[in-house]
Amino acid sequence: MSILIIGAGPAGTRAAEVLVSAGLRPIVIDEAPENGGRIYQRQPAGFRRDPRTLYGFEAAKARAIHDVFDQLRPSIDFRPRTLAWNLRQGVIDTICDGKASAVPFAQTILCTGAMDRAVPLPGWTLPGVFTLGGSQIALKAQGCAIGAKVAFLGTGPLLYLVAYQYARAGAQVTAVLDTTPFAVKAAQAFGLMRGGATFAKGLYYIAWLRARGIRIAEGVTPLAIEGSDRVELVSWRDARGTNHEAAVDAVAIGFGLKPEAQLADLAGVPFDFDPVQHNWVPRKDPSGRTSVGGVFLAGDGGGIRGADLAEAAGARAAWAVLAARGLAADARAVARLDATLAAGASFRAALERAFPFPAKLAADMADETILCRCEVITAGELRAAANEALATLSPSEVNRAKALTRVGMGRCQGRVCGAAAAEVLAAALSCPAEQVGRLRGQPPVKPIPILPAEAA
Amino acid sequence: MSATSTDVLIVGGGGAGCSTALHLAKRGARCILLERGQIGGQASGVNYGGVRQQGRHPAELPLARRARDIWAKLPKLIGTDCEFEVTGHLKLARNQAEEADLIAYLDVAKANGLPLIMIGGNVIHQQYPWLGPDVVAGSFAPDDGAANPRLLSPALARAARDAGADIRQFTPVSHLAHDGTQFVVTSGEHEFRARYLVNTAGYWGGAVARAFGEQVPVSPLSPNMLVTEPLPYFIAPNLGVVGGDVYLRQIRRGNVIFGGGRGQSDPDVPSSRPSPEASAAVMAKALQLVPQLAGAQVIRSWTGIDGEMPDQIPVIGLSRTTPDLFHAFGFSGHGFQLGPAVGAIMSELVLDRHTDVPLEPFRIDRFAADQSFNQQGQRHDASHHA
């Protein structure tokens, strides 16, 4: 029976490497046309930029992952451009170039990565607003900037990295607006130092931006993104309460990352609430094994830990798969991976505390702000339903709110608005965000086309 | 153990149970509705949303006619129309045998006062140019339509509460009995007592009946449903087919909702999930009806749990073992339209001991006796239109 790896990023690549070294031939599925994942995304055929330009400090790691994968190609069954849209007992349903398949597995390692978290703001649906990760991919994969004068708004380490990459690429970075106050980050300085090079790089990006006179504001409250047909202006309130605005033609927003864990959800893996990042994280043991037989997790899809630890987690999960198949493990390799993962965890915890999810910003969103952009539902509509629910149908939770208001019911199935919707609902019900739960996964995890019988 | 007394206990908070609570409360009866999960959490809330009379078993038509009258008055009754729209229901034939079936049903409809318009092969493609070439005829029911199933049960529950009913969610029933004087229903550490008991528990209605010595062949039914992203609006009528293997409608905001086949379920958990095989099959059938849906993106699929009877019509009426026990369950995938009327009828049975709607075909012991049900000789629609 097959081993199925979903996702050919850092975690999936290292998982495949271990399995191949044990003489197995895993199936590796990825939505993208090529391997590398979002972080080490390969450029389209015909593009000739060197890795240093594309990946900066991470060029060596990107090249290593690409090289390993290229060497693995003859020994794995690689299926790019393939969406894994459903997971049920022992089967993953996929679609590739309009052709559907049901792929059976004995074990699967879900390396499904992360996606940006957005906090809806007035004007966030205007053309010219992108997520941070999306603006980074535009640059990395296509060599495009999202605008000529760009503001970066949100929080998290990616904010400074992408601003740096844009400035290096020649875009005008108008402002970097961080919702986390400096003091919150400074309080984590000791823990962050354990990150060594990673921490140093973060400081370098900030220093580089400052040295070029790029405006960096910390502890801001975003006010609005404005424009008639597209983005023209971004406004914010600084930590001292003064309002500012800047003329821009694009805004990248991002408030940290969330695991892309829909397949784990469909598998029936239980989830836990992370009180710092306000993420729902699928439960797994340190090796990546879940309570659902045959389902393993690695990389950011099993909880945000970054690309370096994703490599270790991918390899570690592969060893766990081998153990599940009754094959011998390399005890020293496993011990090394466990040590790497444990050491990384404390830095990661400090990083998450340094850039906490701005739950209050989401909870306080103005009534007229569009919360669910697919279905065009405002925060006020959700609050009105919550007040009604409080009176009639308590206790309330996000799936009921979805049924009554359509929040999270559109094309993205709540992947974009779900986290903010939970904050708005919880605040309206005066309960912790954890209590309103999370939107249940329903297949397909991403849209699939209606197909004629012969393709199915 | 604490205890609460009332006049009527209702077990099951779907459309039938919530409308029973509403009609009882409006007439001044004290009632408590016990729902294991959330109101409308199973079949009543996750169905297709068809408000359809056409194609129903002849025995169901008087009930469906009464329900249709209530649907027209919903805003007055519960303060919302639940997005009910009279789109008409167009039932399609894909071959000569199916066309003969449509023609045979015209007499049934006529006898029950249901207006139907038969549309032949030439006219139907002029009138609905987006229909696929396999469609050979259709029968149009102008009074039928569709509504939003997610809204109906909560709105009924809200109105029932406003009228004085006690609606209790997350109150699973662990034990049911009659102590010689009244019904005693246990939920956790709490007891509910009442003279009357109404069983509107869907698939689980079978277990409620069994608690009073009535064996019913009800099985779980999980209709497989899908919805596309919004497309330009072009499909006005609610579409069905003879045999019911696909049903499809477009809402004004553009999404196409369609279903057919069955998902999987485990009613003991309870849990249910759509079936990829059923989804693939119904996609192909939907394309046969409306070829231009090819390539439209499906954004979600889902299912829930309903109770299905061997003869595809529900159990409605008096218990044969226990006085003051009333059943209304096993709607076999097409109870959504009926729900508002079922509550009115149950309130009449409880308070008046009589209703004008003939219920004989729905009696609970019809399976115990000789298999004489469904003797009308009409092929009724086994589809999972709700």
Short mmCIF file of C-alpha atoms in Angstrom, two decimals, chain A residues 9-443:
data_model
loop_
_atom_site.label_atom_id
_atom_site.label_comp_id
_atom_site.label_asym_id
_atom_site.label_seq_id
_atom_site.Cartn_x
_atom_site.Cartn_y
_atom_site.Cartn_z
CA GLY A 9 7.80 21.93 0.22
CA PRO A 10 10.58 21.57 2.79
CA ALA A 11 8.67 19.08 4.96
CA GLY A 12 7.46 16.94 2.08
CA THR A 13 10.89 16.88 0.44
CA ARG A 14 12.68 15.71 3.59
CA ALA A 15 9.95 13.15 4.27
CA ALA A 16 10.35 11.72 0.78
CA GLU A 17 14.12 11.63 1.21
CA VAL A 18 13.89 9.43 4.30
CA LEU A 19 11.32 7.11 2.74
CA VAL A 20 13.34 6.68 -0.43
CA SER A 21 16.45 5.94 1.61
CA ALA A 22 14.48 3.11 3.21
CA GLY A 23 13.73 1.68 -0.23
CA LEU A 24 10.14 2.95 -0.51
CA ARG A 25 8.57 4.86 -3.37
CA PRO A 26 6.17 7.46 -1.99
CA ILE A 27 3.61 9.34 -4.04
CA VAL A 28 4.23 13.08 -3.67
CA ILE A 29 1.35 15.40 -4.54
CA ASP A 30 1.50 19.17 -4.90
CA GLU A 31 -0.92 21.76 -6.21
CA ALA A 32 1.88 23.82 -7.74
CA PRO A 33 3.47 23.13 -11.13
CA GLU A 34 6.77 22.46 -9.37
CA ASN A 35 8.21 21.46 -6.02
CA GLY A 36 9.61 23.79 -3.36
CA GLY A 37 6.44 24.81 -1.55
CA ARG A 38 5.52 28.44 -1.06
CA ILE A 39 8.77 29.39 0.67
CA TYR A 40 11.12 27.86 -1.86
CA GLN A 41 8.76 28.20 -4.80
CA ARG A 42 10.52 27.60 -8.08
CA GLN A 43 10.27 30.17 -10.82
CA PRO A 44 8.38 29.33 -14.00
CA ALA A 45 10.17 27.70 -16.93
CA GLY A 46 12.27 30.22 -18.83
CA PHE A 47 12.91 32.49 -15.84
CA ARG A 48 16.63 32.74 -15.14
CA ARG A 49 17.04 34.67 -11.89
CA ASP A 50 19.74 33.30 -9.63
CA PRO A 51 18.79 31.78 -6.25
CA ARG A 52 20.43 34.61 -4.35
CA THR A 53 18.07 37.12 -5.98
CA LEU A 54 15.08 34.89 -5.39
CA TYR A 55 15.65 33.62 -1.89
CA GLY A 56 18.18 36.03 -0.32
CA PHE A 57 19.73 34.60 2.84
CA GLU A 58 17.75 31.41 2.29
CA ALA A 59 19.30 30.71 -1.11
CA ALA A 60 21.49 27.86 0.12
CA LYS A 61 18.57 26.16 1.83
CA ALA A 62 16.34 26.61 -1.20
CA ARG A 63 19.02 25.16 -3.46
CA ALA A 64 19.56 22.22 -1.11
CA ILE A 65 15.84 21.41 -1.05
CA HIS A 66 15.59 21.70 -4.84
CA ASP A 67 18.69 19.54 -5.35
CA VAL A 68 17.46 16.84 -3.00
CA PHE A 69 14.12 16.81 -4.72
CA ASP A 70 15.66 16.63 -8.18
CA GLN A 71 17.72 13.63 -7.08
CA LEU A 72 14.60 11.98 -5.66
CA ARG A 73 12.51 12.37 -8.82
CA PRO A 74 13.32 8.96 -10.35
CA SER A 75 12.57 7.26 -7.02
CA ILE A 76 9.22 8.87 -6.23
CA ASP A 77 5.86 9.20 -7.98
CA PHE A 78 5.65 13.00 -8.20
CA ARG A 79 2.26 14.41 -9.15
CA PRO A 80 2.42 18.19 -9.54
CA ARG A 81 -0.61 20.40 -10.47
CA THR A 82 -2.65 18.02 -8.33
CA LEU A 83 -5.14 19.17 -5.74
CA ALA A 84 -5.83 16.79 -2.84
CA TRP A 85 -9.39 17.92 -2.15
CA ASN A 86 -10.74 15.28 0.21
CA LEU A 87 -9.45 12.77 2.73
CA ARG A 88 -11.47 9.83 4.01
CA GLN A 89 -10.50 6.52 5.52
CA GLY A 90 -7.47 5.29 3.60
CA VAL A 91 -8.19 7.38 0.50
CA ILE A 92 -7.27 10.85 -0.70
CA ASP A 93 -9.34 12.27 -3.56
CA THR A 94 -7.35 14.30 -6.05
CA ILE A 95 -7.89 16.22 -9.23
CA CYS A 96 -5.21 16.98 -11.83
CA ASP A 97 -5.76 18.74 -15.16
CA GLY A 98 -9.47 18.00 -14.93
CA LYS A 99 -8.98 14.34 -14.12
CA ALA A 100 -10.22 13.02 -10.79
CA SER A 101 -8.61 10.11 -8.94
CA ALA A 102 -9.16 8.34 -5.64
CA VAL A 103 -5.69 7.50 -4.32
CA PRO A 104 -5.56 4.83 -1.59
CA PHE A 105 -2.89 5.04 1.08
CA ALA A 106 -1.60 3.07 4.01
CA GLN A 107 0.07 6.13 5.50
CA THR A 108 -0.09 9.76 4.53
CA ILE A 109 2.13 12.63 5.66
CA LEU A 110 0.23 15.89 5.34
CA CYS A 111 2.75 18.65 4.61
CA THR A 112 0.13 21.17 3.61
CA GLY A 113 1.90 24.31 4.83
CA ALA A 114 0.51 27.61 5.97
CA MET A 115 -1.40 30.55 4.68
CA ASP A 116 -1.55 34.23 5.56
CA ARG A 117 -3.93 35.40 8.16
CA ALA A 118 -5.87 38.52 7.34
CA VAL A 119 -7.67 40.88 9.65
CA PRO A 120 -10.34 42.64 7.61
CA LEU A 121 -10.02 46.44 7.53
CA PRO A 122 -12.14 49.08 5.87
CA GLY A 123 -11.11 48.94 2.20
CA TRP A 124 -9.34 45.59 2.32
CA THR A 125 -11.31 44.32 -0.68
CA LEU A 126 -10.04 47.11 -2.97
CA PRO A 127 -7.90 46.05 -5.94
CA GLY A 128 -4.29 46.53 -4.92
CA VAL A 129 -4.61 44.87 -1.52
CA PHE A 130 -2.70 41.58 -1.28
CA THR A 131 -1.69 39.29 1.50
CA LEU A 132 1.94 39.41 2.55
CA GLY A 133 2.59 35.90 1.35
CA GLY A 134 0.83 36.62 -1.93
CA SER A 135 2.97 39.69 -2.53
CA GLN A 136 6.08 37.66 -1.75
CA ILE A 137 5.09 34.95 -4.21
CA ALA A 138 4.38 37.55 -6.91
CA LEU A 139 7.94 38.70 -6.49
CA LYS A 140 9.55 35.28 -6.12
CA ALA A 141 7.68 33.33 -8.77
CA GLN A 142 6.79 35.94 -11.34
CA GLY A 143 9.28 38.74 -10.71
CA CYS A 144 6.34 41.14 -10.20
CA ALA A 145 5.69 43.70 -7.49
CA ILE A 146 2.12 44.30 -6.35
CA GLY A 147 2.60 48.04 -6.84
CA ALA A 148 5.15 50.79 -7.26
CA LYS A 149 4.48 52.40 -3.87
CA VAL A 150 3.70 49.71 -1.36
CA ALA A 151 2.77 49.76 2.32
CA PHE A 152 3.27 46.64 4.44
CA LEU A 153 0.69 46.33 7.19
CA GLY A 154 0.22 43.70 9.86
CA THR A 155 2.53 41.87 12.17
CA GLY A 156 4.97 39.00 12.29
CA PRO A 157 8.50 38.40 11.06
CA LEU A 158 7.35 38.06 7.45
CA LEU A 159 6.31 41.74 7.46
CA TYR A 160 9.91 42.98 7.60
CA LEU A 161 11.27 40.25 5.34
CA VAL A 162 8.87 40.98 2.50
CA ALA A 163 9.32 44.75 2.87
CA TYR A 164 13.07 44.17 2.62
CA GLN A 165 12.68 41.95 -0.43
CA TYR A 166 10.49 44.54 -2.15
CA ALA A 167 12.90 47.38 -1.42
CA ARG A 168 15.79 45.25 -2.70
CA ALA A 169 13.86 44.50 -5.86
CA GLY A 170 13.41 48.21 -6.52
CA ALA A 171 9.85 48.85 -5.32
CA GLN A 172 9.22 51.95 -3.23
CA VAL A 173 8.36 50.78 0.26
CA THR A 174 6.27 53.63 1.61
CA ALA A 175 5.77 52.33 5.14
CA VAL A 176 6.07 49.24 7.30
CA LEU A 177 3.20 49.35 9.79
CA ASP A 178 3.48 46.80 12.59
CA THR A 179 0.50 46.41 14.93
CA THR A 180 2.70 44.88 17.63
CA PRO A 181 4.26 47.48 19.98
CA PHE A 182 8.03 47.45 20.33
CA ALA A 183 7.79 46.60 24.05
CA VAL A 184 5.98 43.32 23.35
CA LYS A 185 8.80 42.21 21.07
CA ALA A 186 11.53 43.49 23.39
CA ALA A 187 10.08 41.41 26.22
CA GLN A 188 10.83 38.31 24.16
CA ALA A 189 14.40 39.34 23.29
CA PHE A 190 15.96 36.69 25.48
CA GLY A 191 13.93 33.86 23.97
CA LEU A 192 14.40 35.24 20.48
CA MET A 193 18.18 35.19 20.85
CA ARG A 194 17.97 31.42 21.01
CA GLY A 195 16.99 31.67 17.38
CA GLY A 196 20.55 32.73 16.60
CA ALA A 197 20.89 33.40 12.88
CA THR A 198 17.13 33.64 12.36
CA PHE A 199 16.86 36.37 14.97
CA ALA A 200 19.92 38.14 13.58
CA LYS A 201 18.40 38.16 10.10
CA GLY A 202 15.21 39.71 11.45
CA LEU A 203 17.20 42.49 13.08
CA TYR A 204 19.19 42.93 9.88
CA TYR A 205 16.06 43.46 7.77
CA ILE A 206 14.78 46.11 10.18
CA ALA A 207 18.13 47.88 10.33
CA TRP A 208 18.48 47.75 6.54
CA LEU A 209 15.03 49.30 6.07
CA ARG A 210 15.71 52.01 8.65
CA ALA A 211 19.09 52.80 7.13
CA ARG A 212 17.34 53.58 3.86
CA GLY A 213 14.93 55.95 5.55
CA ILE A 214 11.95 53.64 5.18
CA ARG A 215 9.23 54.53 7.63
CA ILE A 216 8.68 51.85 10.26
CA ALA A 217 5.92 52.32 12.83
CA GLU A 218 5.26 49.89 15.66
CA GLY A 219 2.18 49.54 17.81
CA VAL A 220 -0.04 51.08 15.13
CA THR A 221 -3.78 50.71 14.76
CA PRO A 222 -4.75 50.42 11.10
CA LEU A 223 -7.62 52.75 10.20
CA ALA A 224 -8.49 52.23 6.54
CA ILE A 225 -7.38 51.53 3.03
CA GLU A 226 -9.01 53.99 0.66
CA GLY A 227 -9.40 54.63 -3.04
CA SER A 228 -12.12 54.98 -5.64
CA ASP A 229 -11.35 52.07 -7.96
CA ARG A 230 -8.20 50.80 -6.36
CA VAL A 231 -5.85 51.50 -3.48
CA GLU A 232 -4.79 55.15 -3.20
CA LEU A 233 -4.28 55.73 0.51
CA VAL A 234 -3.56 53.89 3.72
CA SER A 235 -4.19 55.43 7.14
CA TRP A 236 -3.27 54.42 10.66
CA ARG A 237 -3.05 55.69 14.21
CA ASP A 238 0.33 55.58 15.87
CA ALA A 239 1.08 54.35 19.38
CA ARG A 240 0.65 57.88 20.76
CA GLY A 241 -2.77 58.33 19.19
CA THR A 242 -1.88 60.55 16.23
CA ASN A 243 -3.43 59.72 12.86
CA HIS A 244 -1.28 59.37 9.74
CA GLU A 245 -1.85 58.58 6.11
CA ALA A 246 0.30 57.74 3.13
CA ALA A 247 -0.36 57.70 -0.61
CA VAL A 248 0.25 54.18 -1.95
CA ASP A 249 -0.93 52.07 -4.88
CA ALA A 250 -0.75 48.74 -3.10
CA VAL A 251 -0.95 47.35 0.42
CA ALA A 252 0.29 43.97 1.61
CA ILE A 253 -1.46 42.79 4.76
CA GLY A 254 -0.60 39.85 6.95
CA PHE A 255 -1.07 38.99 10.60
CA GLY A 256 1.01 35.91 10.98
CA LEU A 257 0.30 32.51 9.50
CA LYS A 258 -2.26 29.81 10.07
CA PRO A 259 -1.90 26.10 9.37
CA GLU A 260 -3.58 24.84 6.21
CA ALA A 261 -5.07 21.93 8.09
CA GLN A 262 -8.29 21.17 6.21
CA LEU A 263 -7.20 17.66 5.19
CA ALA A 264 -6.26 16.83 8.78
CA ASP A 265 -9.71 18.09 9.76
CA LEU A 266 -11.44 15.87 7.19
CA ALA A 267 -9.34 12.96 8.46
CA GLY A 268 -10.86 13.49 11.89
CA VAL A 269 -7.72 14.67 13.68
CA PRO A 270 -8.65 16.61 16.86
CA PHE A 271 -7.60 20.26 17.07
CA ASP A 272 -6.35 22.40 19.97
CA PHE A 273 -6.57 26.14 20.38
CA ASP A 274 -3.28 28.04 20.59
CA PRO A 275 -3.97 30.94 22.98
CA VAL A 276 -1.08 33.12 21.76
CA GLN A 277 -1.63 32.93 18.01
CA HIS A 278 -5.35 32.12 18.25
CA ASN A 279 -4.82 29.32 15.75
CA TRP A 280 -6.54 25.96 15.82
CA VAL A 281 -3.77 23.41 15.50
CA PRO A 282 -4.20 19.71 14.65
CA ARG A 283 -3.01 17.49 17.48
CA LYS A 284 0.01 15.28 16.93
CA ASP A 285 2.78 13.67 18.95
CA PRO A 286 6.39 14.92 18.66
CA SER A 287 6.99 12.50 15.77
CA GLY A 288 4.05 13.92 13.81
CA ARG A 289 1.75 10.96 14.38
CA THR A 290 -1.94 11.76 14.95
CA SER A 291 -4.63 9.79 16.72
CA VAL A 292 -6.07 8.85 13.31
CA GLY A 293 -4.44 5.67 12.03
CA GLY A 294 -2.09 6.26 9.10
CA VAL A 295 -2.30 10.07 9.22
CA PHE A 296 0.88 12.00 10.04
CA LEU A 297 1.57 15.75 10.03
CA ALA A 298 4.72 17.69 9.28
CA GLY A 299 5.62 21.31 8.62
CA ASP A 300 3.50 24.40 9.15
CA GLY A 301 0.30 22.50 8.34
CA GLY A 302 0.70 20.78 11.71
CA GLY A 303 1.41 24.02 13.58
CA ILE A 304 3.49 27.04 12.52
CA ARG A 305 7.18 26.43 13.19
CA GLY A 306 8.86 27.80 10.08
CA ALA A 307 10.73 26.27 7.16
CA ASP A 308 13.83 25.02 8.98
CA LEU A 309 11.85 23.00 11.49
CA ALA A 310 9.55 21.86 8.71
CA GLU A 311 12.52 20.03 7.17
CA ALA A 312 13.25 18.28 10.45
CA ALA A 313 9.57 17.53 11.07
CA GLY A 314 9.19 16.04 7.58
CA ALA A 315 12.10 13.69 8.11
CA ARG A 316 10.89 12.83 11.60
CA ALA A 317 7.36 12.01 10.40
CA ALA A 318 8.84 9.76 7.72
CA TRP A 319 10.67 7.80 10.41
CA ALA A 320 7.37 7.50 12.27
CA VAL A 321 5.77 6.13 9.09
CA LEU A 322 8.56 3.59 8.78
CA ALA A 323 7.97 2.56 12.38
CA ALA A 324 4.26 2.19 11.65
CA ARG A 325 5.19 -0.14 8.78
CA GLY A 326 7.37 -2.19 11.09
CA LEU A 327 10.63 -1.07 9.51
CA ALA A 328 13.77 -0.34 11.45
CA ALA A 329 14.60 3.28 12.24
CA ASP A 330 18.02 4.91 12.37
CA ALA A 331 17.95 5.67 16.09
CA ARG A 332 20.72 8.27 15.87
CA ALA A 333 19.06 10.14 13.04
CA VAL A 334 15.76 10.12 14.93
CA ALA A 335 17.43 11.39 18.10
CA ARG A 336 19.12 14.20 16.16
CA LEU A 337 15.80 15.24 14.64
CA ASP A 338 14.06 15.14 18.00
CA ALA A 339 16.77 17.36 19.47
CA THR A 340 16.48 19.84 16.58
CA LEU A 341 12.72 20.01 16.93
CA ALA A 342 12.89 20.45 20.70
CA ALA A 343 15.54 23.18 20.47
CA GLY A 344 13.57 25.04 17.83
CA ALA A 345 10.41 24.97 19.85
CA SER A 346 11.53 27.49 22.47
CA PHE A 347 12.63 30.04 19.86
CA ARG A 348 9.36 29.55 18.06
CA ALA A 349 7.39 30.11 21.25
CA ALA A 350 9.25 33.39 21.87
CA LEU A 351 8.66 34.46 18.26
CA GLU A 352 4.95 33.82 18.61
CA ARG A 353 4.79 35.78 21.83
CA ALA A 354 6.73 38.59 20.16
CA PHE A 355 4.13 38.90 17.40
CA PRO A 356 0.82 37.83 18.98
CA PHE A 357 -2.32 37.75 16.88
CA PRO A 358 -4.06 41.14 17.30
CA ALA A 359 -7.33 39.59 18.43
CA LYS A 360 -8.69 42.89 19.69
CA LEU A 361 -8.15 44.54 16.32
CA ALA A 362 -10.30 41.85 14.75
CA ALA A 363 -12.88 41.88 17.53
CA ASP A 364 -13.23 45.67 17.38
CA MET A 365 -13.69 45.80 13.61
CA ALA A 366 -16.27 48.44 12.62
CA ASP A 367 -19.79 47.20 11.93
CA GLU A 368 -19.68 48.30 8.30
CA THR A 369 -16.37 46.52 7.52
CA ILE A 370 -16.77 43.62 5.10
CA LEU A 371 -15.79 40.59 7.14
CA CYS A 372 -16.48 37.79 4.66
CA ARG A 373 -15.42 39.03 1.26
CA CYS A 374 -16.68 36.01 -0.70
CA GLU A 375 -20.26 36.47 0.47
CA VAL A 376 -19.97 40.22 1.24
CA ILE A 377 -21.07 39.94 4.87
CA THR A 378 -20.21 42.77 7.26
CA ALA A 379 -19.05 42.47 10.84
CA GLY A 380 -22.30 44.16 11.86
CA GLU A 381 -24.38 41.42 10.25
CA LEU A 382 -22.49 38.77 12.19
CA ARG A 383 -22.91 40.75 15.43
CA ALA A 384 -26.64 41.08 14.83
CA ALA A 385 -26.91 37.32 14.38
CA ALA A 386 -24.83 36.78 17.50
CA ASN A 387 -27.16 38.95 19.55
CA GLU A 388 -30.09 36.96 18.25
CA ALA A 389 -28.27 33.70 18.94
CA LEU A 390 -27.56 34.84 22.47
CA ALA A 391 -31.26 35.29 23.09
CA THR A 392 -32.55 32.15 21.39
CA LEU A 393 -30.10 29.57 20.42
CA SER A 394 -27.25 29.72 22.88
CA PRO A 395 -24.59 28.49 23.16
CA SER A 396 -23.45 29.76 19.82
CA GLU A 397 -20.45 28.86 17.71
CA VAL A 398 -19.01 29.76 14.33
CA ASN A 399 -20.66 27.00 12.29
CA ARG A 400 -24.09 28.11 13.45
CA ALA A 401 -23.14 31.72 12.69
CA LYS A 402 -22.09 30.57 9.22
CA ALA A 403 -25.44 28.84 8.68
CA LEU A 404 -27.39 31.91 9.72
CA THR A 405 -25.29 34.67 8.11
CA ARG A 406 -23.27 33.00 5.29
CA VAL A 407 -19.96 34.14 6.87
CA GLY A 408 -17.34 31.67 5.61
CA MET A 409 -19.73 30.07 3.16
CA GLY A 410 -18.18 31.35 -0.06
CA ARG A 411 -15.40 30.39 -2.35
CA CYS A 412 -12.66 30.40 0.31
CA GLN A 413 -14.81 28.41 2.76
CA GLY A 414 -13.67 30.62 5.62
CA ARG A 415 -9.96 30.09 5.05
CA VAL A 416 -9.53 33.88 4.82
CA CYS A 417 -12.19 35.26 7.15
CA GLY A 418 -12.69 32.39 9.59
CA ALA A 419 -10.18 33.53 12.23
CA ALA A 420 -11.46 37.12 12.29
CA ALA A 421 -15.08 35.94 12.26
CA ALA A 422 -14.40 33.88 15.37
CA GLU A 423 -13.01 36.97 17.16
CA VAL A 424 -15.99 39.13 16.20
CA LEU A 425 -18.44 36.44 17.27
CA ALA A 426 -16.66 35.72 20.53
CA ALA A 427 -16.53 39.41 21.43
CA ALA A 428 -20.23 39.79 20.61
CA LEU A 429 -21.02 36.83 22.85
CA SER A 430 -18.55 38.03 25.54
CA CYS A 431 -16.74 34.71 25.58
CA PRO A 432 -13.18 33.59 24.77
CA ALA A 433 -12.44 32.98 21.07
CA GLU A 434 -11.76 29.34 21.86
CA GLN A 435 -15.35 28.86 22.93
CA VAL A 436 -16.92 29.71 19.57
CA GLY A 437 -14.88 26.94 17.96
CA ARG A 438 -13.72 26.75 14.37
CA LEU A 439 -15.34 26.30 11.01
CA ARG A 440 -15.71 22.59 10.23
CA GLY A 441 -13.92 21.40 7.13
CA GLN A 442 -16.08 20.22 4.25
CA PRO A 443 -14.87 18.78 0.99
#
